[in-house]
Coordinates of C-alpha atoms in Angstrom, one line a residue:
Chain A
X1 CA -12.4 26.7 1.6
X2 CA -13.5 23.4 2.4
X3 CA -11.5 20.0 2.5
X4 CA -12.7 17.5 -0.5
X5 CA -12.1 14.3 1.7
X6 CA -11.2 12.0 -1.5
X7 CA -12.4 8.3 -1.3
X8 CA -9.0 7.1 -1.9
X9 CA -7.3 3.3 -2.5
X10 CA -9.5 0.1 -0.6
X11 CA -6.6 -2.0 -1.5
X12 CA -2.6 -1.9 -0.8
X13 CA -2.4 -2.6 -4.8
X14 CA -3.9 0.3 -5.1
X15 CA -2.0 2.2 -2.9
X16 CA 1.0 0.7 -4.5
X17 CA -0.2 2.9 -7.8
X18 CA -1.0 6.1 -6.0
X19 CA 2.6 5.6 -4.2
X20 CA 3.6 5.8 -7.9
X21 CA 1.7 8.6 -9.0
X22 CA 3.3 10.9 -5.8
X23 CA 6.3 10.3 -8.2
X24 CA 7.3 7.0 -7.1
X25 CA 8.3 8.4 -3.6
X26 CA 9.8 5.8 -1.1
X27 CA 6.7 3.9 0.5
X28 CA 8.2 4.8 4.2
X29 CA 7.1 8.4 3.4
X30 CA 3.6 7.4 3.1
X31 CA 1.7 7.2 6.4
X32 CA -0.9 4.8 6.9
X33 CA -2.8 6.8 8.9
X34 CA -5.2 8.1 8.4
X35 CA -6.0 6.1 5.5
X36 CA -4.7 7.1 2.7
X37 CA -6.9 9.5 0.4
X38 CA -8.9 10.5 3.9
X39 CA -6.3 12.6 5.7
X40 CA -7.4 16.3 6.2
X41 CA -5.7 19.0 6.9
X42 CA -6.2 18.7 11.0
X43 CA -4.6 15.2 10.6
X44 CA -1.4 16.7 9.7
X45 CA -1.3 19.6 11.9
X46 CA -1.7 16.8 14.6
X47 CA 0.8 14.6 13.0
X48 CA 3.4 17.2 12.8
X49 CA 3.0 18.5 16.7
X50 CA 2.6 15.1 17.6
X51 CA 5.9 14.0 16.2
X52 CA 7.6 17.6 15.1
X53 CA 8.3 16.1 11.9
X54 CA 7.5 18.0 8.8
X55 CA 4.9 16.3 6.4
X56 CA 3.0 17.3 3.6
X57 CA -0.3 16.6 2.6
X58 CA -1.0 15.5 -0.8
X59 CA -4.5 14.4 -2.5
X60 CA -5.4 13.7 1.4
X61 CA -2.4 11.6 1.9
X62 CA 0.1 12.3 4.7
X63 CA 3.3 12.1 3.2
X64 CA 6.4 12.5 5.0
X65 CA 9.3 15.2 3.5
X66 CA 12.4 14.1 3.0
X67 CA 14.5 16.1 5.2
X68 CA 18.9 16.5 6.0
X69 CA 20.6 18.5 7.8
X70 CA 22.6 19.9 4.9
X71 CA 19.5 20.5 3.0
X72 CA 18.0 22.5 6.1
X73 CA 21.3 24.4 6.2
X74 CA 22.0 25.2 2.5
X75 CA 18.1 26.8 2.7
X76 CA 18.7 28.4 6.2
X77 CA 22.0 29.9 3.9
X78 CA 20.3 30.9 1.0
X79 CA 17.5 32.3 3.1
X80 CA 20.5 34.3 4.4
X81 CA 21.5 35.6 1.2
X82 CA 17.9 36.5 0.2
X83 CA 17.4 38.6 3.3
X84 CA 20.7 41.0 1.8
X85 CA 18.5 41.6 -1.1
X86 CA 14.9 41.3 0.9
X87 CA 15.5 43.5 4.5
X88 CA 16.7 46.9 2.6
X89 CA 13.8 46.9 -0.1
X90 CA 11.2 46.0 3.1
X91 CA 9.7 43.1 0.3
X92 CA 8.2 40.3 2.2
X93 CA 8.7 37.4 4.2
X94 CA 10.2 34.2 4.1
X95 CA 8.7 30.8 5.8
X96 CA 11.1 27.7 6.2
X97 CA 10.3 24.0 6.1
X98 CA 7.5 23.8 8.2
X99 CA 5.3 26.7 6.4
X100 CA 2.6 24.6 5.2
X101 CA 0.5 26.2 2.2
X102 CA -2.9 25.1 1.1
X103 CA -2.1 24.7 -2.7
X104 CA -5.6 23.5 -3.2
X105 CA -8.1 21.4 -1.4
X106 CA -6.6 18.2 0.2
X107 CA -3.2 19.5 -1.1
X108 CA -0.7 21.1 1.4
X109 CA 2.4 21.7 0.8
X110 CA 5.8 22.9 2.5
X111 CA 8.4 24.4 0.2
X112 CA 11.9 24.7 1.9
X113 CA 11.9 27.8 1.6
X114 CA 8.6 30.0 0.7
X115 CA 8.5 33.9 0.3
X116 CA 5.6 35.7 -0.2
X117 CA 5.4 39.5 -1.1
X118 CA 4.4 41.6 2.1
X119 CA 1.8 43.4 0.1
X120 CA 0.0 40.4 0.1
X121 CA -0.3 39.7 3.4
X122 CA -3.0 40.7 5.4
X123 CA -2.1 44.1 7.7
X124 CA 1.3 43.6 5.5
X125 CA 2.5 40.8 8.4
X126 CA 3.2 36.9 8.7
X127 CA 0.0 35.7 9.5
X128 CA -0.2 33.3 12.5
X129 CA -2.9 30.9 10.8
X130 CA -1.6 26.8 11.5
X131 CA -1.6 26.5 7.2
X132 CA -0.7 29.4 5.1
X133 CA -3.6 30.6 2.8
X134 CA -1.8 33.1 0.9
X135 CA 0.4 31.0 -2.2
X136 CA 3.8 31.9 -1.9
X137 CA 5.4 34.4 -5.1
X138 CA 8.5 32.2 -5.0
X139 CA 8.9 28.5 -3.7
X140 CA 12.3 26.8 -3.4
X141 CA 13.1 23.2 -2.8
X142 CA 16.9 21.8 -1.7
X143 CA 16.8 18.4 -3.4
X144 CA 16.7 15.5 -0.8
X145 CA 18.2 12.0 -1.2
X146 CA 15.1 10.3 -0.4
X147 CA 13.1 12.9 -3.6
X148 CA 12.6 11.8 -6.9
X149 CA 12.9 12.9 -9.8
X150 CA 8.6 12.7 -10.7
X151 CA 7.8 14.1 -7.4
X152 CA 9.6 17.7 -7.7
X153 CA 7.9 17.4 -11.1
X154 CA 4.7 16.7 -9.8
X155 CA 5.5 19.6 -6.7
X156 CA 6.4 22.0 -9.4
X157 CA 3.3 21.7 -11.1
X158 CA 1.3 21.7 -8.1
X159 CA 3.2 25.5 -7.3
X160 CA 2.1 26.8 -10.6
X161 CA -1.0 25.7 -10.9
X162 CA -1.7 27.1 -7.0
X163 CA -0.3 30.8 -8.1
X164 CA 3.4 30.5 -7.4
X165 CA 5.4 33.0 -10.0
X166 CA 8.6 31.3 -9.7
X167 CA 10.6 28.0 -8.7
X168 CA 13.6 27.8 -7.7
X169 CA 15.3 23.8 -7.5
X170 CA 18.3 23.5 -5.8
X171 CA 20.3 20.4 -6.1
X172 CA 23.5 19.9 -4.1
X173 CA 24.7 16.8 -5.8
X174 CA 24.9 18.4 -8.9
X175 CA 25.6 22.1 -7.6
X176 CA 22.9 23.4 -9.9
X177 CA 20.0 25.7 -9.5
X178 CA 17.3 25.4 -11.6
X179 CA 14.7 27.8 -12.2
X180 CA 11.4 27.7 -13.3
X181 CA 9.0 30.4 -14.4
X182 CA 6.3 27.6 -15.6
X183 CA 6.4 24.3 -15.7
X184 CA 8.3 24.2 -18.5
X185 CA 10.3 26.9 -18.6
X186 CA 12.8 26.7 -16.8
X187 CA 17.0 27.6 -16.9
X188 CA 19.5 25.6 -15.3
X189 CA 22.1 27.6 -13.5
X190 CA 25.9 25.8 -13.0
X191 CA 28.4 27.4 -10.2
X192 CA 29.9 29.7 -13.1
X193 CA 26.5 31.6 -13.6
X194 CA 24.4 34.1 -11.8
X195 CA 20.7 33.4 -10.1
X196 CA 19.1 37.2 -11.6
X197 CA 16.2 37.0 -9.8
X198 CA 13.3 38.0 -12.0
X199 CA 10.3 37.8 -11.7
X200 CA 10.2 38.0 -7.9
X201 CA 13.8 39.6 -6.8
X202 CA 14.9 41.2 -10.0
X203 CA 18.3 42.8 -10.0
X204 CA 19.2 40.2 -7.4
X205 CA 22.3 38.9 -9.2
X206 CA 23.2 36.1 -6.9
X207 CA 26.2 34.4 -8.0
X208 CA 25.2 30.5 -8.0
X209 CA 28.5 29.9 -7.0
X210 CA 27.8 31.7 -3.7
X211 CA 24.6 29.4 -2.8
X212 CA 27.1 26.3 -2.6
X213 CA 29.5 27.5 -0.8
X214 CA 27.9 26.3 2.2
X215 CA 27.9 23.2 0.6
X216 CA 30.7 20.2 0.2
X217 CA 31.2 18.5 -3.0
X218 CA 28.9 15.3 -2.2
X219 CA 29.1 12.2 -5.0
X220 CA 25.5 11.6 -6.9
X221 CA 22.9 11.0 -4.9
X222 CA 22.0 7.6 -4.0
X223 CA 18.9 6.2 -5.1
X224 CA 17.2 4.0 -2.8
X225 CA 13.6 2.4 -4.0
X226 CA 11.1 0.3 -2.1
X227 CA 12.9 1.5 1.5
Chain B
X1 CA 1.7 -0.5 11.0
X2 CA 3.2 3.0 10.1
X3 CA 4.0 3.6 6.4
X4 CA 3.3 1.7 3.4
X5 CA 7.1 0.4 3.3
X6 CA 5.7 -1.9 6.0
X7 CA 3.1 -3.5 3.3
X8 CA 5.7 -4.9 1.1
X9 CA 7.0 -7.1 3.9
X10 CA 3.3 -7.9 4.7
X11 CA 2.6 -8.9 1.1
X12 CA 5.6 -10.9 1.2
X13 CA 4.9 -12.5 5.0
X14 CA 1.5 -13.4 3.1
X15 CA 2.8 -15.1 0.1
X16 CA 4.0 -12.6 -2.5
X17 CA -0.1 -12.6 -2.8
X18 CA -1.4 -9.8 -5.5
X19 CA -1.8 -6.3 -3.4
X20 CA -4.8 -6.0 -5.0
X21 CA -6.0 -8.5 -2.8
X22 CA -5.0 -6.9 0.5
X23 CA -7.4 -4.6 1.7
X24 CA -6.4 -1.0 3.1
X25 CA -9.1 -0.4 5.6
X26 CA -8.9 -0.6 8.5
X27 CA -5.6 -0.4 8.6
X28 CA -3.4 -3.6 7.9
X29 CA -2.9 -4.8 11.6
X30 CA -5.6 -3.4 12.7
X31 CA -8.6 -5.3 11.4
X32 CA -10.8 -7.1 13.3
X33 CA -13.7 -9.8 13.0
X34 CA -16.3 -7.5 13.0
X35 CA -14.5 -5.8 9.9
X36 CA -14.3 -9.3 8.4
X37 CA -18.3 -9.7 8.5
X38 CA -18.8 -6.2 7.6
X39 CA -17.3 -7.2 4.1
X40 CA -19.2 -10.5 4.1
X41 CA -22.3 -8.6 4.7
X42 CA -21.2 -6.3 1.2
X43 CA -20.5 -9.8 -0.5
X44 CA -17.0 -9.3 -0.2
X45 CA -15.7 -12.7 0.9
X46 CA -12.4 -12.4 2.8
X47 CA -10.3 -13.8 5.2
X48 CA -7.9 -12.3 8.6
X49 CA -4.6 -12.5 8.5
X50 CA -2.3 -11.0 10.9
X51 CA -4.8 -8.2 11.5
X52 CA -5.5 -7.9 7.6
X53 CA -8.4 -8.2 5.4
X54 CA -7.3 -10.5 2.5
X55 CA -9.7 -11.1 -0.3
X56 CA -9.8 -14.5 -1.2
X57 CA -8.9 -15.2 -4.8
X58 CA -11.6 -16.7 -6.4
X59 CA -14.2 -17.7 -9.8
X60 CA -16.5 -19.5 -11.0
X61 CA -14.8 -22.5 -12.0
X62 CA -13.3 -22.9 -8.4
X63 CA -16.4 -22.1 -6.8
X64 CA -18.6 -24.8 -9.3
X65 CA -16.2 -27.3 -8.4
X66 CA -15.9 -26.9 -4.9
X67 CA -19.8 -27.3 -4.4
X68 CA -19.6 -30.4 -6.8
X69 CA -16.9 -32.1 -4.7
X70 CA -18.8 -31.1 -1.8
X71 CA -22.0 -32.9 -3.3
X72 CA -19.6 -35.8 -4.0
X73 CA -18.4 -35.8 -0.4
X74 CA -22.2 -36.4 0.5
X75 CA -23.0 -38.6 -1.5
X76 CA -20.3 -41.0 0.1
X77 CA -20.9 -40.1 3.8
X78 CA -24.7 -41.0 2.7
X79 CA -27.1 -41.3 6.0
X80 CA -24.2 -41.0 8.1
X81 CA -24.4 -38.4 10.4
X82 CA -21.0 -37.8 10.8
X83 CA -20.6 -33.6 11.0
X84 CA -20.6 -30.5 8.5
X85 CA -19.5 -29.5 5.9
X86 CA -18.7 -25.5 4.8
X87 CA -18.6 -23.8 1.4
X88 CA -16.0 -21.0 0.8
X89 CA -17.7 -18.1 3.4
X90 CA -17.4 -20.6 6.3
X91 CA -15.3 -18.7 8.6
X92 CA -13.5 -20.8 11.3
X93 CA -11.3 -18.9 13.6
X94 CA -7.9 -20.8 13.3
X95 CA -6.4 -18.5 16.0
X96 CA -6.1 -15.2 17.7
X97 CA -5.9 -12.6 14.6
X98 CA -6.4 -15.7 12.1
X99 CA -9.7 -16.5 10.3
X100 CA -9.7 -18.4 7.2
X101 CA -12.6 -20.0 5.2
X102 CA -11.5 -22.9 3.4
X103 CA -13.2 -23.3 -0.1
X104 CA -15.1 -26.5 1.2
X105 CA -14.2 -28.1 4.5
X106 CA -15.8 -31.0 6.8
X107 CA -16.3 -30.9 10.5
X108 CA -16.9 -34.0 12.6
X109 CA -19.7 -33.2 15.4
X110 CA -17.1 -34.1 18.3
X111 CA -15.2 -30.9 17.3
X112 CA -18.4 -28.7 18.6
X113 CA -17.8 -27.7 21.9
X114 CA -20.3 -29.5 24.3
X115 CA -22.1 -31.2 21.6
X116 CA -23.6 -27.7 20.5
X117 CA -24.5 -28.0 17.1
X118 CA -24.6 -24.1 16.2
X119 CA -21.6 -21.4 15.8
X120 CA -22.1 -17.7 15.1
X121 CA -21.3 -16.4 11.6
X122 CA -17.1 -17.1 13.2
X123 CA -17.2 -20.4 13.9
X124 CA -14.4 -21.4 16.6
X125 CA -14.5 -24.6 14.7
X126 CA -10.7 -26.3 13.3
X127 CA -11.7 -28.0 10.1
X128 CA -10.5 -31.9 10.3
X129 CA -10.7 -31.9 6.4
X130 CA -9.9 -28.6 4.5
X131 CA -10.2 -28.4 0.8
X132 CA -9.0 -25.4 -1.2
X133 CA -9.4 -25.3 -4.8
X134 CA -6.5 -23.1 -6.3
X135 CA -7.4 -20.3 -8.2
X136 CA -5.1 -17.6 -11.0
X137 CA -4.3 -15.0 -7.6
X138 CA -3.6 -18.1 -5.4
X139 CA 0.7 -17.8 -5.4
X140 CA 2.4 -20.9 -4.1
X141 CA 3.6 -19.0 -0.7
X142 CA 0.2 -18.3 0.3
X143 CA -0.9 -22.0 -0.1
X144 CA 2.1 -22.9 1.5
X145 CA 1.5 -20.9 4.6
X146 CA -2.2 -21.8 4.7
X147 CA -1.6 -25.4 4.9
X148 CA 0.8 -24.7 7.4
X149 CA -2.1 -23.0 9.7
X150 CA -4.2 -25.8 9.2
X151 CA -2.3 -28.3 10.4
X152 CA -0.7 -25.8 13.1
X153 CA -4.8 -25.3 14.6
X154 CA -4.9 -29.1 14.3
X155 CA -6.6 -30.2 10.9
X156 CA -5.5 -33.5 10.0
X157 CA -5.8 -33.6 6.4
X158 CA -5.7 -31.2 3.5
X159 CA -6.7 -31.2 -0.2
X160 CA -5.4 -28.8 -2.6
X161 CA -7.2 -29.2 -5.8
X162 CA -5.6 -27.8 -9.2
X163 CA -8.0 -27.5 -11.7
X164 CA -5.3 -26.8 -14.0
X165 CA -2.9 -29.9 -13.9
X166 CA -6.1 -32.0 -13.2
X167 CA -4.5 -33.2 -9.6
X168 CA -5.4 -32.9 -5.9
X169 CA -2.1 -32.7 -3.8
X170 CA -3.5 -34.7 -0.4
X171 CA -1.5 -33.4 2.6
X172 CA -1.2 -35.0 6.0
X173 CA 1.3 -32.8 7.4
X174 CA 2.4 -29.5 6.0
X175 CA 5.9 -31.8 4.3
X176 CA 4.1 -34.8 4.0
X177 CA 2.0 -34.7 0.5
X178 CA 1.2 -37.1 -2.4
X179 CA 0.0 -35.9 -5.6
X180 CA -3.1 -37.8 -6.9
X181 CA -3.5 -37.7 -10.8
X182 CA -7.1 -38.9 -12.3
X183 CA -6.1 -42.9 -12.2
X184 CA -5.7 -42.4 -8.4
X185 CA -8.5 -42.2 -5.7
X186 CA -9.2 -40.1 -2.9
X187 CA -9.2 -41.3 0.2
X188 CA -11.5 -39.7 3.8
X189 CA -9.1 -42.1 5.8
X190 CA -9.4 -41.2 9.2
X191 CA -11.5 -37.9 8.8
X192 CA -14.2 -39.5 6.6
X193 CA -13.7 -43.0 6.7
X194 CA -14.9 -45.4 4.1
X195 CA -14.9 -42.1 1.5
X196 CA -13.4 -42.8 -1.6
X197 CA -14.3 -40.3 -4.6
X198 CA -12.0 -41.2 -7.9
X199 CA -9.8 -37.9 -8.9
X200 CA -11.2 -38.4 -12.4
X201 CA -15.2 -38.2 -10.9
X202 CA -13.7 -34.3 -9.1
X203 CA -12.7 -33.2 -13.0
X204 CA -15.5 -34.9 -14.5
X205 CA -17.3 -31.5 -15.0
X206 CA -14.2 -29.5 -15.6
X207 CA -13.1 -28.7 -19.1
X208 CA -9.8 -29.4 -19.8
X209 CA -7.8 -26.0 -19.7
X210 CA -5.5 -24.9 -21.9
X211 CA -2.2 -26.3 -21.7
X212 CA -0.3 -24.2 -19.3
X213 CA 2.8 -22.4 -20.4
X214 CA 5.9 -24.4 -19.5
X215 CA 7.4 -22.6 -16.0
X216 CA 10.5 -20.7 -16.4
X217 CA 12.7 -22.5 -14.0
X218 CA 15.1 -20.2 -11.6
X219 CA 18.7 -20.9 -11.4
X220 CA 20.6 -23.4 -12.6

């Protein structure tokens, strides 16, 4: 697979619109350097060592994730929960927040939580490549304050179209999960109902309930643009 | 400069200018002059600003009346051989980082260092007289600010000329301004002295525009 370096904005109006098209991210998620639209794939593995922050690379434009505590400990929970259902069946493997997937050339991405199907793995183990090749079967995101709205759209379609089976939205404001077998197909789960599982973990029956009770109530989200 | 949260305060520190005129490579900060010729030499006229490229907002009008005024300004200095004048991709280096090319400026001879009469495609020249012509993408900020590096590098007397409401505002200091209407003249006072060109012979050749919608005032 080769990296399609894009040509990318010439102007910050530009940029301004492509900011937009991320989903109308905050602009202090988009690094400047490289220049936008002409990042590779090295540039962020050398961004995130350099700084041990998790980014994501997206049309060959660094962007930053937008990253809590409480969101890294509700997944590090509901990682927890999975393994119950995962460790006696021997299914696969789980990556965190910094297990970067090529999604397509230019485009990396890091789910929160990624698990793919042992039986896809080479040898059947966790392969110890810098960026994961493999898509994951199921990708799960823990809504950030600083995410929008268009950008877990724009994410969700991005997991799809790169082979994902199933995603899974979790949003601790509103104590909901929602999941998506397609783009558009999706169910959203309240605290009363139970996260089944298919197509990846079927027969999981996870009450959603369970997922937030790591979680406090928190008030809605705050929305902060152009910061 | 990091992220592109750090351009909006740019834009703003520039004059609320269009981003569309702020160029992204090299990265804002980071330009240089030799980036700043390397879009001149692709007919992209800019200017450096705090490290970053800024296209300069032009057209035709503004261009055909800047080399008409300049043709007037000649036409008064005559024979004299009193110093040169520049077109809109005379670069002067107004200070470290800081490279602006007025739309038409004049330059007496005793600003050349040790009576050379050359520059490089840079000059390290300060403009006595600089004349910008506004243009649509010119905002009020950036003018603002430009006038104020003039006169900070030491130019002594500014002309902003607005095609639209027929006027050239004639500055002496960055506060100190009088706006000329087409019964006034202008005047080269100490720059170009004896240089007198009536406002209404600078609009002779310009069409009158379109009346201008009426400005929505702010506040109260």
């Amino acid at each position: 697979v080769t990296t399609v370096v894009k040509q990318g904005p010439e102007t910050v109006g530009e940029l301004l619109e492509l900011v937009e098209q991320l989903g109308g991210i905050p602009p202090a998620r988009v690094l400047l350097r490289p220049t936008p639209g002409q990042a590779t794939e090295d540039d962020l593995l050398d961004y995130m060592n350099r700084t041990g922050r998790c980014c994501e690379l997206v049309d060959n434009v660094l962007v930053e994730k937008a990253m809590g505590l409480g969101e890294s400990g509700i997944a590090s929970w509901i990682t927890m929960l999975l393994g119950a259902y995962i460790l006696p069946r021997s299914l696969g493997y789980t990556f965190g927040e910094a297990g970067i997937t090529r999604l397509r050339p230019g485009t990396v991405r890091a789910p929160d939580i990624s698990f793919i199907r042992k039986n896809r793995l080479p040898d059947g183990k966790i392969d110890m490549t810098p960026i994961e090749e493999v898509a994951s079967d199921l990708a799960v995101e823990v809504i950030s304050a600083g995410n929008t709205k268009a950008e877990i759209e724009r994410k969700i379609g991005e997991y799809f179209h790169a082979g994902v089976e199933a995603v899974w939205i979790v949003d601790p404001f509103r104590r909901v999960v929602v999941v998506h077998t397609s783009p558009e197909d999706f169910v959203t789960l309240k605290e009363t109902d139970t996260l089944e599982g298919s197509p990846v973990f079927p027969g999981l029956d996870l009450p959603v309930a369970q997922i937030f009770d790591c979680a406090p109530v928190v008030k809605k989200r705050p929305r902060k643009r152009g910061s | 400069m990091d992220t592109a949260a750090e351009l909006f305060d740019l834009i703003e520190r520039l004059g609320s200018i269009p981003p569309a005129r702020v160029l992204l490579r090299p990265t804002p900060g980071e330009a240089t002059e030799e980036d700043l010729l390397e879009q001149l030499a692709r007919r992209r006229i800019c200017e450096l600003v705090e490290g970053t490229l800024v296209e300069k907002g032009m057209g035709f009008q503004e261009s055909s009346l800047a080399v008409w005024l300049g043709h007037l300004l000649f036409v008064e200095i005559g024979e004299r051989d009193l110093g040169i004048v520049s077109g809109e991709s005379g670069m002067m280096r107004l200070g470290s980082g800081l490279v602006r090319a007025p739309d038409l400026s004049f330059t007496s001879w005793s600003k050349f260092p040790d009576g050379e009469r050359s520059t490089g495609p840079i000059a390290d020249l300060l403009p006595d007289l600089a004349i910008e012509v506004l243009s649509a993408s010119n905002t009020r900020g950036e003018i603002r600010r430009k006038i104020g590096e003039y006169f900070h590098a030491g130019t002594e007397l500014v002309w902003i000329v607005d095609l639209v409401r027929r006027v050239v505002v004639v500055h002496t200091a960055p506060e100190a301004s009088t706006t000329l209407t087409e019964a006034d003249t202008l005047d080269g006072a100490n720059v170009l002295p004896g240089v007198r060109i009536p406002v209404s012979r600078v609009f002779q050749k310009t069409p009158v525009a379109p009346k201008p919608k009426p400005r929505r005032r702010k506040g109260p």
